[in-house]
Amino acid sequence: MRKQPFWQYKQISEELIQQIESGEFAIKSKLPSEKELCNQYDVSRITVRKALAELEEKGYITRRQGQGSFVKKT
């Protein structure tokens, strides 16, 4: 199991916010799955889930169990 620095989720959430604000991820589009994000950033699922939770708290995404994470606003 990989040990990640506590701040790594912040880096992921900031990158995803930039992608959302730049239009790379359009409103209502689906973000990559947790597994895909884990592979892309080489981090644990816990780290990805924390990053997504932060995006949800800030109102950028909505998460639907069994369906994924979707862009809510830019």
mmCIF file of C-alpha atoms in Angstrom:
data_model
loop_
_atom_site.group_PDB
_atom_site.id
_atom_site.type_symbol
_atom_site.label_atom_id
_atom_site.label_comp_id
_atom_site.label_asym_id
_atom_site.label_seq_id
_atom_site.Cartn_x
_atom_site.Cartn_y
_atom_site.Cartn_z
ATOM 1 C CA MET A 1 0.000 0.000 0.000
ATOM 2 C CA ARG A 2 1.260 3.440 -0.939
ATOM 3 C CA LYS A 3 1.651 6.063 1.745
ATOM 4 C CA GLN A 4 0.611 9.480 0.471
ATOM 5 C CA PRO A 5 1.406 12.917 1.867
ATOM 6 C CA PHE A 6 -1.686 14.447 3.464
ATOM 7 C CA TRP A 7 -1.743 17.368 0.996
ATOM 8 C CA GLN A 8 -1.845 15.250 -2.160
ATOM 9 C CA TYR A 9 -5.643 15.317 -2.313
ATOM 10 C CA LYS A 10 -5.445 19.136 -2.460
ATOM 11 C CA GLN A 11 -3.265 18.973 -5.564
ATOM 12 C CA ILE A 12 -5.724 16.608 -7.255
ATOM 13 C CA SER A 13 -8.756 18.737 -6.362
ATOM 14 C CA GLU A 14 -7.009 21.907 -7.589
ATOM 15 C CA GLU A 15 -6.141 20.251 -10.918
ATOM 16 C CA LEU A 16 -9.717 19.027 -11.358
ATOM 17 C CA ILE A 17 -11.062 22.507 -10.539
ATOM 18 C CA GLN A 18 -8.779 24.002 -13.204
ATOM 19 C CA GLN A 19 -10.017 21.436 -15.720
ATOM 20 C CA ILE A 20 -13.637 22.199 -14.846
ATOM 21 C CA GLU A 21 -13.159 25.976 -14.996
ATOM 22 C CA SER A 22 -11.287 25.757 -18.307
ATOM 23 C CA GLY A 23 -14.147 23.778 -19.848
ATOM 24 C CA GLU A 24 -12.162 20.566 -20.244
ATOM 25 C CA PHE A 25 -14.968 18.971 -18.223
ATOM 26 C CA ALA A 26 -18.278 20.509 -19.306
ATOM 27 C CA ILE A 27 -21.298 21.000 -17.040
ATOM 28 C CA LYS A 28 -23.127 17.685 -16.531
ATOM 29 C CA SER A 29 -20.163 15.706 -17.888
ATOM 30 C CA LYS A 30 -18.913 12.717 -15.948
ATOM 31 C CA LEU A 31 -15.487 12.832 -14.335
ATOM 32 C CA PRO A 32 -13.168 9.832 -14.649
ATOM 33 C CA SER A 33 -13.974 7.040 -12.198
ATOM 34 C CA GLU A 34 -12.251 6.801 -8.818
ATOM 35 C CA LYS A 35 -10.205 3.899 -10.150
ATOM 36 C CA GLU A 36 -9.126 5.880 -13.224
ATOM 37 C CA LEU A 37 -8.129 8.847 -11.064
ATOM 38 C CA CYS A 38 -6.172 6.524 -8.739
ATOM 39 C CA ASN A 39 -4.233 5.220 -11.719
ATOM 40 C CA GLN A 40 -3.778 8.659 -13.291
ATOM 41 C CA TYR A 41 -2.370 10.246 -10.121
ATOM 42 C CA ASP A 42 -0.821 7.062 -8.654
ATOM 43 C CA VAL A 43 -2.597 7.532 -5.333
ATOM 44 C CA SER A 44 -4.859 5.503 -3.066
ATOM 45 C CA ARG A 45 -8.633 5.477 -3.369
ATOM 46 C CA ILE A 46 -8.882 7.288 -0.028
ATOM 47 C CA THR A 47 -6.876 10.200 -1.475
ATOM 48 C CA VAL A 48 -9.108 10.403 -4.560
ATOM 49 C CA ARG A 49 -12.269 10.214 -2.465
ATOM 50 C CA LYS A 50 -11.017 13.055 -0.261
ATOM 51 C CA ALA A 51 -10.301 15.187 -3.351
ATOM 52 C CA LEU A 52 -13.773 14.478 -4.758
ATOM 53 C CA ALA A 53 -15.382 15.236 -1.399
ATOM 54 C CA GLU A 54 -13.662 18.629 -1.428
ATOM 55 C CA LEU A 55 -14.980 19.343 -4.946
ATOM 56 C CA GLU A 56 -18.462 18.382 -3.808
ATOM 57 C CA GLU A 57 -18.225 20.652 -0.740
ATOM 58 C CA LYS A 58 -17.177 23.555 -2.981
ATOM 59 C CA GLY A 59 -20.126 22.905 -5.299
ATOM 60 C CA TYR A 60 -18.144 21.868 -8.376
ATOM 61 C CA ILE A 61 -19.499 18.335 -8.629
ATOM 62 C CA THR A 62 -22.333 16.115 -7.558
ATOM 63 C CA ARG A 63 -21.699 12.471 -6.716
ATOM 64 C CA ARG A 64 -24.199 9.719 -7.395
ATOM 65 C CA GLN A 65 -23.646 6.343 -5.792
ATOM 66 C CA GLY A 66 -23.072 3.680 -8.429
ATOM 67 C CA GLN A 67 -22.987 6.251 -11.242
ATOM 68 C CA GLY A 68 -19.994 8.490 -10.606
ATOM 69 C CA SER A 69 -19.152 12.170 -10.204
ATOM 70 C CA PHE A 70 -20.651 14.830 -12.475
ATOM 71 C CA VAL A 71 -19.725 18.470 -13.054
ATOM 72 C CA LYS A 72 -22.242 20.793 -11.440
ATOM 73 C CA LYS A 73 -20.853 24.260 -12.237
ATOM 74 C CA THR A 74 -17.890 26.069 -13.758
#
